[in-house]
Each structure stands twice: as structure tokens, then as C-alpha cells.
CSV table of C-alpha atoms in Angstrom, one decimal:
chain,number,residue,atom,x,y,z
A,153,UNK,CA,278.0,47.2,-29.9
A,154,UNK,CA,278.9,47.7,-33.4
A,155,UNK,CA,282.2,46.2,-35.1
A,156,UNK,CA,284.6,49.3,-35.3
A,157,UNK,CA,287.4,50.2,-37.7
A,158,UNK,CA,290.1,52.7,-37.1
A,159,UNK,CA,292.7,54.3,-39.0
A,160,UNK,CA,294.6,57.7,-38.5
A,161,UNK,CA,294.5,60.4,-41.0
A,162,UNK,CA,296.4,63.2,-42.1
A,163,UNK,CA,294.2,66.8,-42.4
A,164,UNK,CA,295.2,70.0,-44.0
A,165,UNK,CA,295.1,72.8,-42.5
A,166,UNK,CA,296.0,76.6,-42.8
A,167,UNK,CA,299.2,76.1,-40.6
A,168,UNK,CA,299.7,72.4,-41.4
A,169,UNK,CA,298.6,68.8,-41.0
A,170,UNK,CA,297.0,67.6,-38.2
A,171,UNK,CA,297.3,64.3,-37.8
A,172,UNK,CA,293.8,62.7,-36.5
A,173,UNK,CA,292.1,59.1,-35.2
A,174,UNK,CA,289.0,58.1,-36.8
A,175,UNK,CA,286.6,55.6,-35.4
A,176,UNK,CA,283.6,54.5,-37.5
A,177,UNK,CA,281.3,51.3,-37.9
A,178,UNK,CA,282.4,48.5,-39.7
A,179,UNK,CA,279.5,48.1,-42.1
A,180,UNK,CA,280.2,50.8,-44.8
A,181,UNK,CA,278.1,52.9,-44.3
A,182,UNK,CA,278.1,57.0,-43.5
A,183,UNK,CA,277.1,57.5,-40.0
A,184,UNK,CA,276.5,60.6,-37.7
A,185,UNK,CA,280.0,62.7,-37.4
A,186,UNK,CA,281.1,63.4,-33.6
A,187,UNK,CA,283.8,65.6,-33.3
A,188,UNK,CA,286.2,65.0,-30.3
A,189,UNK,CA,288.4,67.7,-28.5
A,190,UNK,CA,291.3,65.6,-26.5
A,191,UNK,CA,292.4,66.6,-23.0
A,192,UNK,CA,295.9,68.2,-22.3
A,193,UNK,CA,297.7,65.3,-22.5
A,194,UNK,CA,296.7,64.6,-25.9
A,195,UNK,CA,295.7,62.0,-28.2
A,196,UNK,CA,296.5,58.6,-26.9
A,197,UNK,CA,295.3,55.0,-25.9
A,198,UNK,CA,292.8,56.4,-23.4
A,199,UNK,CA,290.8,58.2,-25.6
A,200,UNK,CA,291.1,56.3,-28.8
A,201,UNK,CA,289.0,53.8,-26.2
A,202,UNK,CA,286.7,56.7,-25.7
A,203,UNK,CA,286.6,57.1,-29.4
A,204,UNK,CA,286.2,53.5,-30.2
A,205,UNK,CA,283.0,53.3,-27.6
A,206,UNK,CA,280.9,56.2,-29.5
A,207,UNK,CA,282.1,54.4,-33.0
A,208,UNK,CA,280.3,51.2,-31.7
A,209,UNK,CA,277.6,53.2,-30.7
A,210,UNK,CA,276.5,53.8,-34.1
A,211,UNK,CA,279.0,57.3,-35.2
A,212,UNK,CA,281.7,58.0,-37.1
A,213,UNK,CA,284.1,60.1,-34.6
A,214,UNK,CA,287.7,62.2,-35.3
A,215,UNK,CA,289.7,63.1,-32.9
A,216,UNK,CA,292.7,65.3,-33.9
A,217,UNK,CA,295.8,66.3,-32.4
A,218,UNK,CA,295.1,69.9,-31.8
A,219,UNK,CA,298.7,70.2,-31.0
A,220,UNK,CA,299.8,69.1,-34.4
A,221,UNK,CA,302.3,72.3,-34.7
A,222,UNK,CA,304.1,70.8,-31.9
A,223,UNK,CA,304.7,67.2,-33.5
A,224,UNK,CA,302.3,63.9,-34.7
A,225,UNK,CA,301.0,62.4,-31.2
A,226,UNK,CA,301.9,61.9,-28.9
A,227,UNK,CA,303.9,64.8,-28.7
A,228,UNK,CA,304.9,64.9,-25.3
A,229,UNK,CA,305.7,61.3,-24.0
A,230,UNK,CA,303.2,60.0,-21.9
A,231,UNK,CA,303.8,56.9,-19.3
A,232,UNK,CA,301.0,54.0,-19.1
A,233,UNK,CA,299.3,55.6,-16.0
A,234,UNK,CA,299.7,59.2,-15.6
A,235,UNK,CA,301.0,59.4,-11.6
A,236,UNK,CA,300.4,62.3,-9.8
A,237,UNK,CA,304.0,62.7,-9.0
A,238,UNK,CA,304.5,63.0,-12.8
A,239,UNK,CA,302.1,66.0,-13.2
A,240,UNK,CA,303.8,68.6,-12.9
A,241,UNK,CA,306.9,67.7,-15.1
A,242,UNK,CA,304.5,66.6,-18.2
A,243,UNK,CA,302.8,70.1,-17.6
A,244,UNK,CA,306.5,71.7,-17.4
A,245,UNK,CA,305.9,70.3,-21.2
A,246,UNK,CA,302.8,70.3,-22.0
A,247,UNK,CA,302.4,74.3,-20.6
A,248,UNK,CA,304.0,76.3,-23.7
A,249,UNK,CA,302.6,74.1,-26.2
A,250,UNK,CA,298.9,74.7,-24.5
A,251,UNK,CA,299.4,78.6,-24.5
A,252,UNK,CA,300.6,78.8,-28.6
A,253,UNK,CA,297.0,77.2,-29.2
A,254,UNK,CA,295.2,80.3,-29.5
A,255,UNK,CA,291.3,80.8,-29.6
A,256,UNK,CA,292.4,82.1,-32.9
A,257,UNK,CA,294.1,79.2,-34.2
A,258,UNK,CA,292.5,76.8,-32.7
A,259,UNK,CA,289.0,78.0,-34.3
A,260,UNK,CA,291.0,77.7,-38.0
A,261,UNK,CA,291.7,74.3,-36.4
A,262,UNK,CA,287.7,73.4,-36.3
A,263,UNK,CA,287.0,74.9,-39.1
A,264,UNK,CA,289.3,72.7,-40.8
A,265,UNK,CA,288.2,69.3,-39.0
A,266,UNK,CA,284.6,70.1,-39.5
A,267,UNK,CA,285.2,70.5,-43.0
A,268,UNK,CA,287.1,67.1,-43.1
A,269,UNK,CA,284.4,65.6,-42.0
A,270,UNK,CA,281.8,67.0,-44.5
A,271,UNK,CA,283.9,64.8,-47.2
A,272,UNK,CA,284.4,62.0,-45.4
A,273,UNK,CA,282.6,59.3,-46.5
A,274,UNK,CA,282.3,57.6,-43.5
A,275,UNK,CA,280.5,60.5,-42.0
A,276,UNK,CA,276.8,61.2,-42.8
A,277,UNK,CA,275.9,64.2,-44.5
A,278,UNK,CA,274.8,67.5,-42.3
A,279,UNK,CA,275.6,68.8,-38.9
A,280,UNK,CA,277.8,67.2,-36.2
A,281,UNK,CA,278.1,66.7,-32.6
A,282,UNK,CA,281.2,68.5,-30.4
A,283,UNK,CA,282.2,66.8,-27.2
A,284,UNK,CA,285.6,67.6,-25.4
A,285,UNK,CA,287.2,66.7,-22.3
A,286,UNK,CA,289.2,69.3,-19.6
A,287,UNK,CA,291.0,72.3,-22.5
A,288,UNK,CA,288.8,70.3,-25.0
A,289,UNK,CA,285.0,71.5,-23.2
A,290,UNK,CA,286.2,75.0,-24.2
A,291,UNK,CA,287.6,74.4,-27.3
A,292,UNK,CA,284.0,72.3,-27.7
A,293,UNK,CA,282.4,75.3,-27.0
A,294,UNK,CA,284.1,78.0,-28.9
A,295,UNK,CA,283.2,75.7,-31.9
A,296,UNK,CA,280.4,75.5,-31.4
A,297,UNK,CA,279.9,79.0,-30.7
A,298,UNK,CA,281.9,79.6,-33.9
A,299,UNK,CA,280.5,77.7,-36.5
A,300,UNK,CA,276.9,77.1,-35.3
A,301,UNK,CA,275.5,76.3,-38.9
A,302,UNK,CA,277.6,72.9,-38.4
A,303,UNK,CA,277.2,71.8,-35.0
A,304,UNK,CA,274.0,70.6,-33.9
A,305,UNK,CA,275.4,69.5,-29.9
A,306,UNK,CA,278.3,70.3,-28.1
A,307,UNK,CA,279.0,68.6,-24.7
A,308,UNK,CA,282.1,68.9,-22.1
A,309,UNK,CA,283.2,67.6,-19.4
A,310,UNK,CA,285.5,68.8,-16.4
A,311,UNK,CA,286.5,71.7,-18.6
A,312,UNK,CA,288.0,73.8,-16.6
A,313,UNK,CA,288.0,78.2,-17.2
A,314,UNK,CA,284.7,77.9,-19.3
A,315,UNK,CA,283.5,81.0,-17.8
A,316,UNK,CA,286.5,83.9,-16.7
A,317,UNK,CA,286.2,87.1,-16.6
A,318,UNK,CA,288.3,87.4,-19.4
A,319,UNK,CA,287.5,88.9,-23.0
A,320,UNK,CA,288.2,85.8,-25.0
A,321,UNK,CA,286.4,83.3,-22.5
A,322,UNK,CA,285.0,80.6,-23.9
A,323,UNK,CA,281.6,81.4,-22.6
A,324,UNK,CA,280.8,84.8,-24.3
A,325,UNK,CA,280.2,82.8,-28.0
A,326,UNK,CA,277.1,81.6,-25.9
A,327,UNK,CA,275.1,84.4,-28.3
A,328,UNK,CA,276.0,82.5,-31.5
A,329,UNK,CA,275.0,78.7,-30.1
A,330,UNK,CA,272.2,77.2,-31.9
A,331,UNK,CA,273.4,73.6,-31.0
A,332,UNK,CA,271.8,71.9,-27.9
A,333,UNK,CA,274.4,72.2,-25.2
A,334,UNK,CA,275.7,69.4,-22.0
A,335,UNK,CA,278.2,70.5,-19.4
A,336,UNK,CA,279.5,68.1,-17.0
A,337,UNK,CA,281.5,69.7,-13.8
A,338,UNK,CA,283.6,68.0,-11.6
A,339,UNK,CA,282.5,69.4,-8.0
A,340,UNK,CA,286.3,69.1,-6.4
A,341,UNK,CA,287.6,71.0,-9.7
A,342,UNK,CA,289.4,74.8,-8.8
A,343,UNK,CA,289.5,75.5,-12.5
A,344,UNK,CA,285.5,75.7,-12.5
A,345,UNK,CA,284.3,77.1,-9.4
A,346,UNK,CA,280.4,77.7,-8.8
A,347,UNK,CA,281.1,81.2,-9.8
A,348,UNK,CA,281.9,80.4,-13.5
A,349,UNK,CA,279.3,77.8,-13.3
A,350,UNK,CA,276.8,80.2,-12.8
A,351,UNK,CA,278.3,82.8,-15.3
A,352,UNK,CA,278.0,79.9,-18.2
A,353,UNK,CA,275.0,79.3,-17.0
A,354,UNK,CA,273.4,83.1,-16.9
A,355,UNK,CA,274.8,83.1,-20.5
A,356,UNK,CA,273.4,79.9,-21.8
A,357,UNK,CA,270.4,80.9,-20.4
A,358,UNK,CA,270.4,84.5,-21.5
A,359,UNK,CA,271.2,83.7,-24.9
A,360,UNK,CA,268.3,81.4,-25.4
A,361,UNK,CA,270.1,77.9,-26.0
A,362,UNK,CA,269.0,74.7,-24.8
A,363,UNK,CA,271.4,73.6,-22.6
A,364,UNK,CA,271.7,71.4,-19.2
A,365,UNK,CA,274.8,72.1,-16.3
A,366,UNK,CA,275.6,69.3,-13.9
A,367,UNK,CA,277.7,69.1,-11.5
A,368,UNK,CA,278.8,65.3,-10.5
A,369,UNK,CA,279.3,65.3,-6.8
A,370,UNK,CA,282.8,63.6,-6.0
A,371,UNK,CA,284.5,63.8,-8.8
A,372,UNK,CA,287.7,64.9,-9.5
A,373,UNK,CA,288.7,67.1,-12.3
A,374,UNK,CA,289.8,64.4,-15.5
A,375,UNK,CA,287.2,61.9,-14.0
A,376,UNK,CA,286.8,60.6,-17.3
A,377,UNK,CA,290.7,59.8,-18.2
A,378,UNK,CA,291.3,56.0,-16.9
A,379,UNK,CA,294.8,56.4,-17.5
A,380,UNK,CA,295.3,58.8,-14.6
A,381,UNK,CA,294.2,59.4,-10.2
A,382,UNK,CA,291.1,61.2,-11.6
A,383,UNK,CA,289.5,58.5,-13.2
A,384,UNK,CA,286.2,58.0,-11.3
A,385,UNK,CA,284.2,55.2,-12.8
A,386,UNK,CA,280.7,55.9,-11.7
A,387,UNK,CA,281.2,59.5,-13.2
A,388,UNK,CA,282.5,58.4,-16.2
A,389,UNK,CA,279.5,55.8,-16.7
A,390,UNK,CA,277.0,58.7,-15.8
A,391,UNK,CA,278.9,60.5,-18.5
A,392,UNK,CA,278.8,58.1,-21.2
A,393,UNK,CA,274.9,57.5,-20.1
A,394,UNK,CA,274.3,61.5,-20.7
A,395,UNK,CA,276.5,62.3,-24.0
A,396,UNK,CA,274.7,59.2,-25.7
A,397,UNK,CA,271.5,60.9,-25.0
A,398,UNK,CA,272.2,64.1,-26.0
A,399,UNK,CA,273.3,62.1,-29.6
A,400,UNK,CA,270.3,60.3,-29.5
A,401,UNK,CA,268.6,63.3,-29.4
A,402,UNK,CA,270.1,65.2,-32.2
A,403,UNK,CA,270.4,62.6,-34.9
């Protein structure tokens, strides 16, 4: 593994600044950009660790505090381990500030990291990657969908309501995608049944992007998140072991 520096940064946008974690090689030089959408419980140790593992994997990666409008992180405090006893109090929290983020707002949001990172000079010039984690798979995905002449993969992970029957869901910018596309499900997850599954799928497919569904068997929704019940380490390993492959294959 590479040596890793870290810093936080501040970045403008339309309603704001965002405050931000950056993780990037050591050696100086610009390396491919990943772009990371945090979970609901925000930006914190657990995945400034996740950050710090695709830094020494050779890529610069930002992950901002997409509720920024509420507060710098974290802006709901968060204990070391997240119990679930604790849940549903943090979400008591958590809940309003998740509902102001709009598709609306959150897509100026990505349009402003994305262009962060186009001047950054830790990040190589051209396209990036998207990855995101539970709310952050669809907000992966809307970018994605959104800007498609910057993003060259998008991945997610137990994201949960990828594929309602609403008319903002996150799976109807499947049209626009041009990046290559990784979904990871958790199989014991109620926010992505096998009927959504199958409806991001039938777009996907329909829309002609390249794109691979899995469903880990056993897992838990948040099986990435260490720092909570969820975590499953053999699904987290299988996810670092697909998302690093999908890089690999784009830059």
C-alpha cells in the first residue's frame, strides 16, 4: 500500500461550503479522482478508513459532507460503535436533515465536488469514479446519471430505494449513464427488495450500460460500516475485491 496524506477541505458551493476529507498518495503526484458518497450517518472515522484504503491503492478520493447545510461533520453526534439500541434516536436526527437533501440539491452538490476535483492538483486530469454507501449508492447514481461526461464508474453498495416506483427514483437517469456501473445488495435489506433489484436491473439493461448486480447472500444492510451490527467482514472484503476492479478497469 501506498503512503497516504489527508487533510480536509473547504468547497464552494451554490448554497455554501461543504466541508470535505481528501485522501491521496504521498508521492506528489496527480492520481485517478474517486468520488465518495458517505452513508447516513455521515462523514466520520469509519469511512475516512474506507477513504484512506482506496488512497493507498493508488487514487486521490473526496469525500464530502453532503449534509454541510446542516453543520461541518459530524453533524449529528455519533458514539464509537453505533448500537442498535441507538438507531432510532440518531435517525430521530438524522431523518429531517436526510429529507432537505433533495435530488435537486444534492445534484448542484456533485456538480460542485466534481468540479473541485477537476482543479485539484492531486487529482489526475479526466473523468472520475463514483462509489457510495446506503443514501450514498443513489446519490452515486444520480451523478452519475447526471453528469455522465465526468464519470467514467459509479458503484454502490447496500443502497437502499434505488429503484421505487416513484418519479424522481434514482434509477430512471439509467438513460443518461455512459459510465460502467457495480451494484452490491445486501440480501436481508427491506429497503432493496428483489422487486427494485430487478427494476434497476431492466433499466440498466434497457438503457444499454455496462453494468453488473450482485446480491451478497447474508449480509446485512450497512455491511460495509465497521462501526455498527451490520458490519460483515467477508462482505466487506468481497466489496473492496469488486470496486478495485471496477477502478482497475476504468483507469
Amino acid at each position: 500500500m501506498t503512503a497516504v496524506q489527508t487533510s480536509v477541505v473547504d468547497i464552494p458551493t451554490d448554497d455554501g461550503t461543504a466541508d470535505a476529507y481528501l485522501a491521496h498518495p504521498g508521492d506528489g503526484s496527480p492520481h485517478p479522482a474517486v468520488l465518495l458518497h458517505m452513508d447516513a450517518f455521515g462523514l466520520r472515522p469509519r469511512l475516512r478508513a474506507m477513504a484512506d484504503r482506496l488512497a493507498g491503492a493508488g487514487y486521490t478520493v473526496l469525500v464530502p459532507n453532503v449534509f454541510y447545510r446542516s453543520g461541518r461533520a459530524p453533524v449529528v453526534e455519533l458514539p464509537e460503535f453505533i448500537d442498535p439500541k441507538e438507531r432510532p434516536e440518531i435517525f430521530q436526527r438524522l431523518g429531517p436533515i436526510m429529507r432537505s437533501l433533495t435530488p435537486d440539491r444534492a445534484m448542484r452538490d456533485a456538480d460542485a465536488y466534481l468540479q473541485w476535483l477537476a482543479g485539484a492538483p492531486q487529482a489526475a486530469d479526466g473523468p472520475v469514479a463514483v462509489t457510495g454507501y446506503c443514501m450514498g449508492a443513489a446519490l452515486a447514481l444520480r451523478t452519475a446519471g447526471t453528469y455522465p461526461d465526468r464519470v467514467a464508474a459509479v458503484a454502490g453498495f447496500h443502497g437502499g430505494n434505488l429503484a421505487t416506483g416513484d418519479p424522481d427514483s434514482p434509477h430512471l437517469v439509467a438513460g443518461h449513464i455512459t459510465a460502467e456501473v457495480y451494484f452490491a445488495h445486501a440480501d436481508r435489506d427491506p429497503g432493496m427488495p428483489a422487486e427494485q433489484q430487478e427494476r434497476l436491473v431492466a433499466a440498466l439493461t434497457e438503457a444499454g450500460v455496462r453494468h453488473r448486480c450482485e446480491v451478497y447472500a447474508g449480509a446485512h444492510h450497512g455491511y460495509t460500516q465497521a462501526d455498527t451490527a451490520a458490519y460483515d467482514p467477508e462482505a466487506t472484503e468481497r466489496h473492496w475485491t469488486a470496486l478495485l476492479d471496477l477502478l482497475k478497469r476504468t483507469f
